[in-house]
Amino acid sequence: MNLAFTDEQNELRRMVHDFLDETSPETEVRRLTETPQGYDTDVWLRFAGELGLAGLAIPEEYGGAGYGFVELGIVLEEAGRTLFGAPLLSSVVLAASTLLALGDKAANADYLPAIAAGTTTATLAFAPPSARLATDADAVQVTAARNAQGWTLTGAASYVLDGHTADLLLVLARTGAGLSVFAVDGAAPGVTRTPQQTVDQTRRQATIVLDAVGARLVGEEGQARAVLAGVFDLATVALGAEQVGGAAHVLEQAVEYAKIRVQFGRPIGAFQAIKHKLADLHIIVESARSAAYHALWVAAESPDELPEAASLVGGCCGDAFVTTARENIQVHGGIGFTWEHPAHLYFKRAHSSRLLFGTPAQHRQRLAGLVLAASTD
Amino acid sequence: MSISSAAGSEAGSEDFEDRATFTARVRAWFEANAPRRGSAEDFSAVHVVSGQTVEEFNEREEHAVEVTRNWQRKLYEAGFAAPSWPVECGGNGAPEWQDEVVLAEQSRWGVSTKMFAVGLEMTPAVLFGHGTAEQRAHYLPPIVRGEQTWCQLLSEPGAGSDLANVQTKATPVDGGWSVSGQKVWTSHAGGAEYALLIARTGTREEGRKGLSCFALQMTQPGIDIRPLRQMSGGYHFNEVFIDGAFIPEIGLIGGLGDGWAVLRTMLASERAAIGGGTGARSSTQLIGLVRRLGLQDDEGVREIVAAAVIRERTLDLTRFRIAAGHRVAAAGSVTKLLYSEHARLSSEAAMTVLGLAGTVADDPESAPWIERLLFAPGLRLGGGTDEIQRNTIAERGLGLPR
């Protein structure tokens, strides 16, 4: 195990940090929450094209940079810090990981170079409307039928990240052989996309209704169930890095505010009630960071350990962000409860992201199951 | 050039093996020499010592000391006791990464010399940070060879978390100092050859500016050690009454009145020693317990197991990250708090898993957990209480006002 960052990785972090400070300040984050699209196309194309960040973990043969999850994790941590509005989790993490895991060479050659360039945005539709758990494959509603022209999909999926704008929809659907992944053109006839009213205004979700829409089978029929478990693990790890970025940022905000807000004639940070709260948050954030960095390394270097490392991340990083975002509001007092203050943006991001790829309780149950099964005692 | 042939001469780093060769040699040596789990020499059982009487405790403690001492001697003879220390201090003058390799291997085998942490970690931290070359050459070699152990004389009845209130007095006399006062909560005072002592050399009004640090020989007249029984039933701690004990001039560590700075170094090292411990893997044992009791599918038990596993893994990974050079603010306090929390969490988890068996101490499954349960509150106090650690994190780590 090697968790030390290389000079190159540190340089990457600095570059992303500076880029996001420039392009994703709070004013811009707030402006984008009011736009139908939810992100700025020019900034996205600079991010993906000029800086090459969307293709960071995509192999070179498919137009990417050929790095791995450690590098991608650095980008996500920085993105989480600024609530960067972009189809990063949807297109770069979920869709690209799904394609790579399915290993369909023709589909990869067709889709991945444009995803890496940012000129195509993609997403994965995996959960039916009113689903409780993202990872409940049995609940999938979309069905695939084959006719002379090929496959068509019918059914609905909700909570689709950036589903209202994605050019390419990867859809989980049932066939006679089991769960399979299909590619659908987001603008195809028969596709109805309705933005959902998301709690987290900085990350969009949509309901997608498919009515006999032409689709392309990606990978083999019936292959999706096994492949998807790995994709959700990768997504959980990537999201963990994003959550750590957000948690560390709100802690920093709380600490800075505690130094300058004066009550009873002293900065509130001089009171032990506040000191101890912030010290506990520091421990929570650093623990979550350790889990996330380890899992990023595992994703890149030791895939056999991924289920356990991902459950560890899912079992602590989401809760760490929620706790930190909540207590940040508490430290700020009334001002932290206002619409004008950014604290609520992080609070909403924290609560939503904690539920995206399985609840913390679910991850902890799985972690316990894995360690209990692995023990030889 | 091998380490043994380099000993005794000033060696440059080019004289040492590369990391892979050294690691292979360490591993082979451990394979041949480290105690097997469950054997009489197994360390995992001797760290928490208890006993119904002072005699019983002393007998067990002496055994634990003996086991640890033998291990330290073996390490020394093999050249692995303190590879990076200078030759004149009992080391090999090797690169620092060699210490890490040995430490990692000790952790892998579940063996440690934590029992001698005052001598092996705090004393060198203090002497390398504040002492003279003469003091290092005088005090360190017997520690490395496993011949002498050290204890700390810090807390007093009126100076617990508030150590600036220390009243034990050191008065200049011919050729050194004369010390009188009362200390408390001193672990392993009985067998210790020396103590790191904080005593007042100035006036009470001077507060922390009136403190100095000394190396006090414990085996001399004027030192009365009285064991204190702890809630775990053991006699780990002692009260130490000092009445006119003598310290030669070489015993003053750091300048006169520099005691507070030396103390800060000592406490930082103690925090790191506790938080960086290579103690028994509690969650592994908890998992074994759950399996033996057939509770793998109990959802409530799984939640408890997961919480303990998450705390242990994130603690280990955080230590690993710190060792890999990541900047973690107030790292020593962070790992110390995580460790005391882990000890509490895992022993409380085991109680829930044990159920009624957790109410009796003579059940073979419950006995080791009850020892830990009753030891855990002490971990939240020793080396600076949890609350003091939180202050340290807030003030030194996060920069909040005092």
mmCIF file of N, CA and C in Angstrom, chain A residues 1 3-5 255 258-259 267 269-270 272 275-276 278-280 282-283 286-287 289-291 293-294 308 312 315-316 364-365 367-369 371-373 375 377, chain B residues 284 287-288 290-292 296 299 302-303 305-306 309-311 313-314 317-318 320-321 324 326 328-329 334 337-338 387 390-391 393-395 398-402:
data_model
loop_
_atom_site.group_PDB
_atom_site.id
_atom_site.type_symbol
_atom_site.label_atom_id
_atom_site.label_comp_id
_atom_site.label_asym_id
_atom_site.label_seq_id
_atom_site.Cartn_x
_atom_site.Cartn_y
_atom_site.Cartn_z
ATOM 1 N N MET A 1 0.846 -1.195 0.000
ATOM 2 C CA MET A 1 0.000 0.000 0.000
ATOM 3 C C MET A 1 0.884 1.249 0.000
ATOM 4 N N LEU A 3 0.234 5.346 0.059
ATOM 5 C CA LEU A 3 -0.732 6.444 0.054
ATOM 6 C C LEU A 3 -0.072 7.804 -0.136
ATOM 7 N N ALA A 4 1.247 7.815 -0.357
ATOM 8 C CA ALA A 4 1.924 9.095 -0.565
ATOM 9 C C ALA A 4 1.633 9.586 -1.981
ATOM 10 N N PHE A 5 1.347 10.865 -2.116
ATOM 11 C CA PHE A 5 1.103 11.421 -3.449
ATOM 12 C C PHE A 5 2.429 11.745 -4.127
ATOM 13 N N VAL A 255 -14.194 26.713 11.231
ATOM 14 C CA VAL A 255 -13.024 27.128 12.019
ATOM 15 C C VAL A 255 -12.758 28.619 11.811
ATOM 16 N N ALA A 258 -15.325 30.666 13.634
ATOM 17 C CA ALA A 258 -15.158 30.610 15.091
ATOM 18 C C ALA A 258 -14.028 31.520 15.561
ATOM 19 N N LYS A 259 -13.101 31.839 14.657
ATOM 20 C CA LYS A 259 -11.997 32.732 15.028
ATOM 21 C C LYS A 259 -12.419 34.198 15.024
ATOM 22 N N PRO A 267 -13.777 35.609 20.918
ATOM 23 C CA PRO A 267 -14.128 34.814 19.726
ATOM 24 C C PRO A 267 -14.767 33.503 20.197
ATOM 25 N N GLY A 269 -14.568 30.685 19.141
ATOM 26 C CA GLY A 269 -13.609 29.578 19.064
ATOM 27 C C GLY A 269 -12.751 29.445 20.318
ATOM 28 N N ALA A 270 -12.819 30.432 21.227
ATOM 29 C CA ALA A 270 -12.077 30.329 22.482
ATOM 30 C C ALA A 270 -12.852 29.496 23.500
ATOM 31 N N GLN A 272 -14.624 26.190 24.977
ATOM 32 C CA GLN A 272 -14.353 24.766 24.787
ATOM 33 C C GLN A 272 -15.497 24.028 24.097
ATOM 34 N N LYS A 275 -14.540 24.529 20.625
ATOM 35 C CA LYS A 275 -13.247 23.868 20.341
ATOM 36 C C LYS A 275 -13.416 22.364 20.217
ATOM 37 N N HIS A 276 -14.106 21.789 21.179
ATOM 38 C CA HIS A 276 -14.224 20.329 21.186
ATOM 39 C C HIS A 276 -15.077 19.833 20.030
ATOM 40 N N LEU A 278 -15.245 21.270 17.093
ATOM 41 C CA LEU A 278 -14.426 21.369 15.885
ATOM 42 C C LEU A 278 -13.299 20.328 15.888
ATOM 43 N N ALA A 279 -12.757 20.029 17.060
ATOM 44 C CA ALA A 279 -11.724 18.987 17.145
ATOM 45 C C ALA A 279 -12.312 17.641 16.721
ATOM 46 N N ASP A 280 -13.517 17.353 17.183
ATOM 47 C CA ASP A 280 -14.167 16.096 16.800
ATOM 48 C C ASP A 280 -14.414 16.046 15.288
ATOM 49 N N HIS A 282 -12.652 17.532 13.033
ATOM 50 C CA HIS A 282 -11.344 17.336 12.403
ATOM 51 C C HIS A 282 -10.996 15.844 12.354
ATOM 52 N N ILE A 283 -11.266 15.156 13.457
ATOM 53 C CA ILE A 283 -10.989 13.717 13.509
ATOM 54 C C ILE A 283 -11.884 12.965 12.528
ATOM 55 N N GLU A 286 -10.554 13.638 8.969
ATOM 56 C CA GLU A 286 -9.291 12.948 8.658
ATOM 57 C C GLU A 286 -9.482 11.431 8.568
ATOM 58 N N SER A 287 -10.382 10.883 9.383
ATOM 59 C CA SER A 287 -10.670 9.447 9.297
ATOM 60 C C SER A 287 -11.312 9.119 7.952
ATOM 61 N N ARG A 289 -11.069 10.817 5.254
ATOM 62 C CA ARG A 289 -10.054 11.027 4.216
ATOM 63 C C ARG A 289 -9.161 9.783 4.100
ATOM 64 N N SER A 290 -8.811 9.204 5.231
ATOM 65 C CA SER A 290 -7.971 8.004 5.214
ATOM 66 C C SER A 290 -8.686 6.866 4.491
ATOM 67 N N ALA A 291 -9.978 6.692 4.800
ATOM 68 C CA ALA A 291 -10.753 5.635 4.147
ATOM 69 C C ALA A 291 -10.824 5.885 2.642
ATOM 70 N N TYR A 293 -8.784 7.808 0.637
ATOM 71 C CA TYR A 293 -7.499 7.704 -0.067
ATOM 72 C C TYR A 293 -7.088 6.239 -0.221
ATOM 73 N N HIS A 294 -7.333 5.475 0.827
ATOM 74 C CA HIS A 294 -7.007 4.053 0.742
ATOM 75 C C HIS A 294 -7.819 3.390 -0.366
ATOM 76 N N GLU A 308 -14.460 -4.450 0.022
ATOM 77 C CA GLU A 308 -14.300 -4.075 1.425
ATOM 78 C C GLU A 308 -13.920 -2.604 1.572
ATOM 79 N N LEU A 312 -16.137 0.370 3.376
ATOM 80 C CA LEU A 312 -15.579 1.215 4.433
ATOM 81 C C LEU A 312 -15.859 2.691 4.115
ATOM 82 N N GLY A 315 -19.487 3.385 4.427
ATOM 83 C CA GLY A 315 -19.892 3.314 5.826
ATOM 84 C C GLY A 315 -19.482 4.506 6.648
ATOM 85 N N CYS A 316 -18.574 5.356 6.132
ATOM 86 C CA CYS A 316 -18.155 6.500 6.965
ATOM 87 C C CYS A 316 -18.099 7.853 6.260
ATOM 88 N N ARG A 364 -22.482 -0.538 5.825
ATOM 89 C CA ARG A 364 -21.922 -1.126 7.053
ATOM 90 C C ARG A 364 -22.326 -2.592 7.190
ATOM 91 N N GLN A 365 -23.566 -2.892 6.812
ATOM 92 C CA GLN A 365 -23.994 -4.298 6.848
ATOM 93 C C GLN A 365 -23.116 -5.129 5.914
ATOM 94 N N LEU A 367 -20.047 -4.385 4.867
ATOM 95 C CA LEU A 367 -18.683 -4.449 5.412
ATOM 96 C C LEU A 367 -18.590 -5.559 6.460
ATOM 97 N N ALA A 368 -19.571 -5.585 7.372
ATOM 98 C CA ALA A 368 -19.563 -6.612 8.416
ATOM 99 C C ALA A 368 -19.637 -7.997 7.780
ATOM 100 N N GLY A 369 -20.504 -8.148 6.786
ATOM 101 C CA GLY A 369 -20.626 -9.432 6.113
ATOM 102 C C GLY A 369 -19.309 -9.861 5.487
ATOM 103 N N VAL A 371 -16.133 -8.865 6.286
ATOM 104 C CA VAL A 371 -15.067 -9.199 7.242
ATOM 105 C C VAL A 371 -15.415 -10.476 8.008
ATOM 106 N N LEU A 372 -16.695 -10.700 8.251
ATOM 107 C CA LEU A 372 -17.072 -11.930 8.962
ATOM 108 C C LEU A 372 -16.856 -13.155 8.078
ATOM 109 N N ALA A 373 -17.056 -12.988 6.783
ATOM 110 C CA ALA A 373 -16.855 -14.113 5.872
ATOM 111 C C ALA A 373 -15.371 -14.370 5.645
ATOM 112 N N SER A 375 -12.896 -13.860 7.741
ATOM 113 C CA SER A 375 -12.164 -14.297 8.932
ATOM 114 C C SER A 375 -11.980 -15.804 8.929
ATOM 115 N N ASP A 377 -10.870 -17.305 11.778
ATOM 116 C CA ASP A 377 -10.861 -17.709 13.192
ATOM 117 C C ASP A 377 -11.840 -18.840 13.467
ATOM 118 N N THR B 284 -10.330 -7.830 14.848
ATOM 119 C CA THR B 284 -10.120 -9.211 14.409
ATOM 120 C C THR B 284 -10.646 -10.172 15.471
ATOM 121 N N ILE B 287 -14.429 -10.116 15.574
ATOM 122 C CA ILE B 287 -14.974 -10.907 14.469
ATOM 123 C C ILE B 287 -14.934 -12.397 14.814
ATOM 124 N N GLY B 288 -13.817 -12.829 15.402
ATOM 125 C CA GLY B 288 -13.697 -14.230 15.818
ATOM 126 C C GLY B 288 -14.774 -14.589 16.831
ATOM 127 N N VAL B 290 -17.756 -13.154 17.259
ATOM 128 C CA VAL B 290 -19.062 -13.197 16.595
ATOM 129 C C VAL B 290 -19.241 -14.518 15.847
ATOM 130 N N ARG B 291 -18.180 -14.964 15.217
ATOM 131 C CA ARG B 291 -18.264 -16.226 14.466
ATOM 132 C C ARG B 291 -18.439 -17.424 15.396
ATOM 133 N N ARG B 292 -17.677 -17.425 16.471
ATOM 134 C CA ARG B 292 -17.800 -18.548 17.388
ATOM 135 C C ARG B 292 -19.196 -18.610 18.016
ATOM 136 N N GLN B 296 -23.227 -14.204 12.959
ATOM 137 C CA GLN B 296 -22.859 -13.487 11.720
ATOM 138 C C GLN B 296 -24.042 -12.823 11.038
ATOM 139 N N GLU B 299 -28.422 -8.668 12.409
ATOM 140 C CA GLU B 299 -28.221 -7.339 11.832
ATOM 141 C C GLU B 299 -27.646 -6.345 12.850
ATOM 142 N N ARG B 302 -24.041 -7.047 13.363
ATOM 143 C CA ARG B 302 -23.264 -6.611 12.193
ATOM 144 C C ARG B 302 -23.017 -5.102 12.211
ATOM 145 N N GLU B 303 -24.012 -4.355 12.656
ATOM 146 C CA GLU B 303 -23.837 -2.895 12.740
ATOM 147 C C GLU B 303 -22.724 -2.561 13.743
ATOM 148 N N VAL B 305 -20.243 -4.569 14.720
ATOM 149 C CA VAL B 305 -18.964 -5.023 14.165
ATOM 150 C C VAL B 305 -18.449 -4.005 13.152
ATOM 151 N N ALA B 306 -19.359 -3.543 12.296
ATOM 152 C CA ALA B 306 -18.935 -2.586 11.269
ATOM 153 C C ALA B 306 -18.399 -1.317 11.909
ATOM 154 N N VAL B 309 -14.956 -2.028 13.191
ATOM 155 C CA VAL B 309 -14.018 -2.214 12.078
ATOM 156 C C VAL B 309 -13.686 -0.861 11.436
ATOM 157 N N ILE B 310 -14.704 -0.030 11.255
ATOM 158 C CA ILE B 310 -14.470 1.281 10.639
ATOM 159 C C ILE B 310 -13.514 2.105 11.497
ATOM 160 N N ARG B 311 -13.733 2.083 12.827
ATOM 161 C CA ARG B 311 -12.849 2.867 13.698
ATOM 162 C C ARG B 311 -11.421 2.323 13.632
ATOM 163 N N ARG B 313 -9.920 0.455 11.246
ATOM 164 C CA ARG B 313 -9.284 0.633 9.926
ATOM 165 C C ARG B 313 -8.930 2.098 9.681
ATOM 166 N N THR B 314 -9.843 3.006 10.029
ATOM 167 C CA THR B 314 -9.537 4.417 9.752
ATOM 168 C C THR B 314 -8.391 4.885 10.660
ATOM 169 N N LEU B 317 -5.282 3.415 8.965
ATOM 170 C CA LEU B 317 -5.006 4.108 7.705
ATOM 171 C C LEU B 317 -4.523 5.531 7.960
ATOM 172 N N THR B 318 -5.050 6.160 9.012
ATOM 173 C CA THR B 318 -4.605 7.512 9.335
ATOM 174 C C THR B 318 -3.147 7.490 9.797
ATOM 175 N N PHE B 320 -1.012 5.311 8.909
ATOM 176 C CA PHE B 320 -0.254 4.987 7.703
ATOM 177 C C PHE B 320 -0.048 6.241 6.850
ATOM 178 N N ARG B 321 -1.107 7.022 6.743
ATOM 179 C CA ARG B 321 -1.047 8.256 5.960
ATOM 180 C C ARG B 321 -0.037 9.237 6.565
ATOM 181 N N ALA B 324 3.305 8.190 5.794
ATOM 182 C CA ALA B 324 3.624 8.399 4.378
ATOM 183 C C ALA B 324 3.848 9.881 4.073
ATOM 184 N N HIS B 326 1.691 12.564 4.840
ATOM 185 C CA HIS B 326 0.533 13.459 4.727
ATOM 186 C C HIS B 326 0.517 14.410 5.919
ATOM 187 N N VAL B 328 -1.350 15.979 8.654
ATOM 188 C CA VAL B 328 -2.589 15.913 9.425
ATOM 189 C C VAL B 328 -2.381 16.809 10.637
ATOM 190 N N ALA B 329 -3.202 17.851 10.762
ATOM 191 C CA ALA B 329 -3.017 18.798 11.858
ATOM 192 C C ALA B 329 -3.141 18.073 13.194
ATOM 193 N N VAL B 334 -4.768 13.434 17.284
ATOM 194 C CA VAL B 334 -5.798 12.771 16.476
ATOM 195 C C VAL B 334 -5.720 11.262 16.655
ATOM 196 N N LEU B 337 -6.661 10.130 20.288
ATOM 197 C CA LEU B 337 -8.113 10.128 20.516
ATOM 198 C C LEU B 337 -8.790 8.986 19.775
ATOM 199 N N LEU B 338 -8.361 8.743 18.546
ATOM 200 C CA LEU B 338 -8.943 7.638 17.779
ATOM 201 C C LEU B 338 -8.675 6.310 18.484
ATOM 202 N N GLU B 387 -10.138 15.390 26.716
ATOM 203 C CA GLU B 387 -10.499 16.812 26.637
ATOM 204 C C GLU B 387 -9.270 17.679 26.347
ATOM 205 N N ARG B 390 -8.457 17.358 22.755
ATOM 206 C CA ARG B 390 -9.339 18.184 21.914
ATOM 207 C C ARG B 390 -8.904 19.653 21.960
ATOM 208 N N ASN B 391 -8.485 20.099 23.128
ATOM 209 C CA ASN B 391 -7.953 21.470 23.200
ATOM 210 C C ASN B 391 -6.727 21.613 22.305
ATOM 211 N N ILE B 393 -5.897 19.830 19.661
ATOM 212 C CA ILE B 393 -6.286 19.824 18.246
ATOM 213 C C ILE B 393 -6.833 21.195 17.856
ATOM 214 N N ALA B 394 -7.713 21.727 18.714
ATOM 215 C CA ALA B 394 -8.364 22.999 18.390
ATOM 216 C C ALA B 394 -7.356 24.145 18.346
ATOM 217 N N GLU B 395 -6.468 24.190 19.348
ATOM 218 C CA GLU B 395 -5.576 25.351 19.449
ATOM 219 C C GLU B 395 -4.355 25.223 18.546
ATOM 220 N N LEU B 398 -5.956 23.537 14.686
ATOM 221 C CA LEU B 398 -6.880 24.349 13.900
ATOM 222 C C LEU B 398 -6.654 25.854 14.093
ATOM 223 N N GLY B 399 -5.802 26.215 15.047
ATOM 224 C CA GLY B 399 -5.462 27.622 15.230
ATOM 225 C C GLY B 399 -6.516 28.438 15.948
ATOM 226 N N LEU B 400 -7.352 27.795 16.753
ATOM 227 C CA LEU B 400 -8.361 28.552 17.503
ATOM 228 C C LEU B 400 -7.699 29.250 18.691
ATOM 229 N N PRO B 401 -8.298 30.381 19.113
ATOM 230 C CA PRO B 401 -7.668 31.140 20.210
ATOM 231 C C PRO B 401 -7.700 30.374 21.529
ATOM 232 N N ARG B 402 -6.701 30.591 22.381
ATOM 233 C CA ARG B 402 -6.626 29.914 23.681
ATOM 234 C C ARG B 402 -7.695 30.459 24.617
#
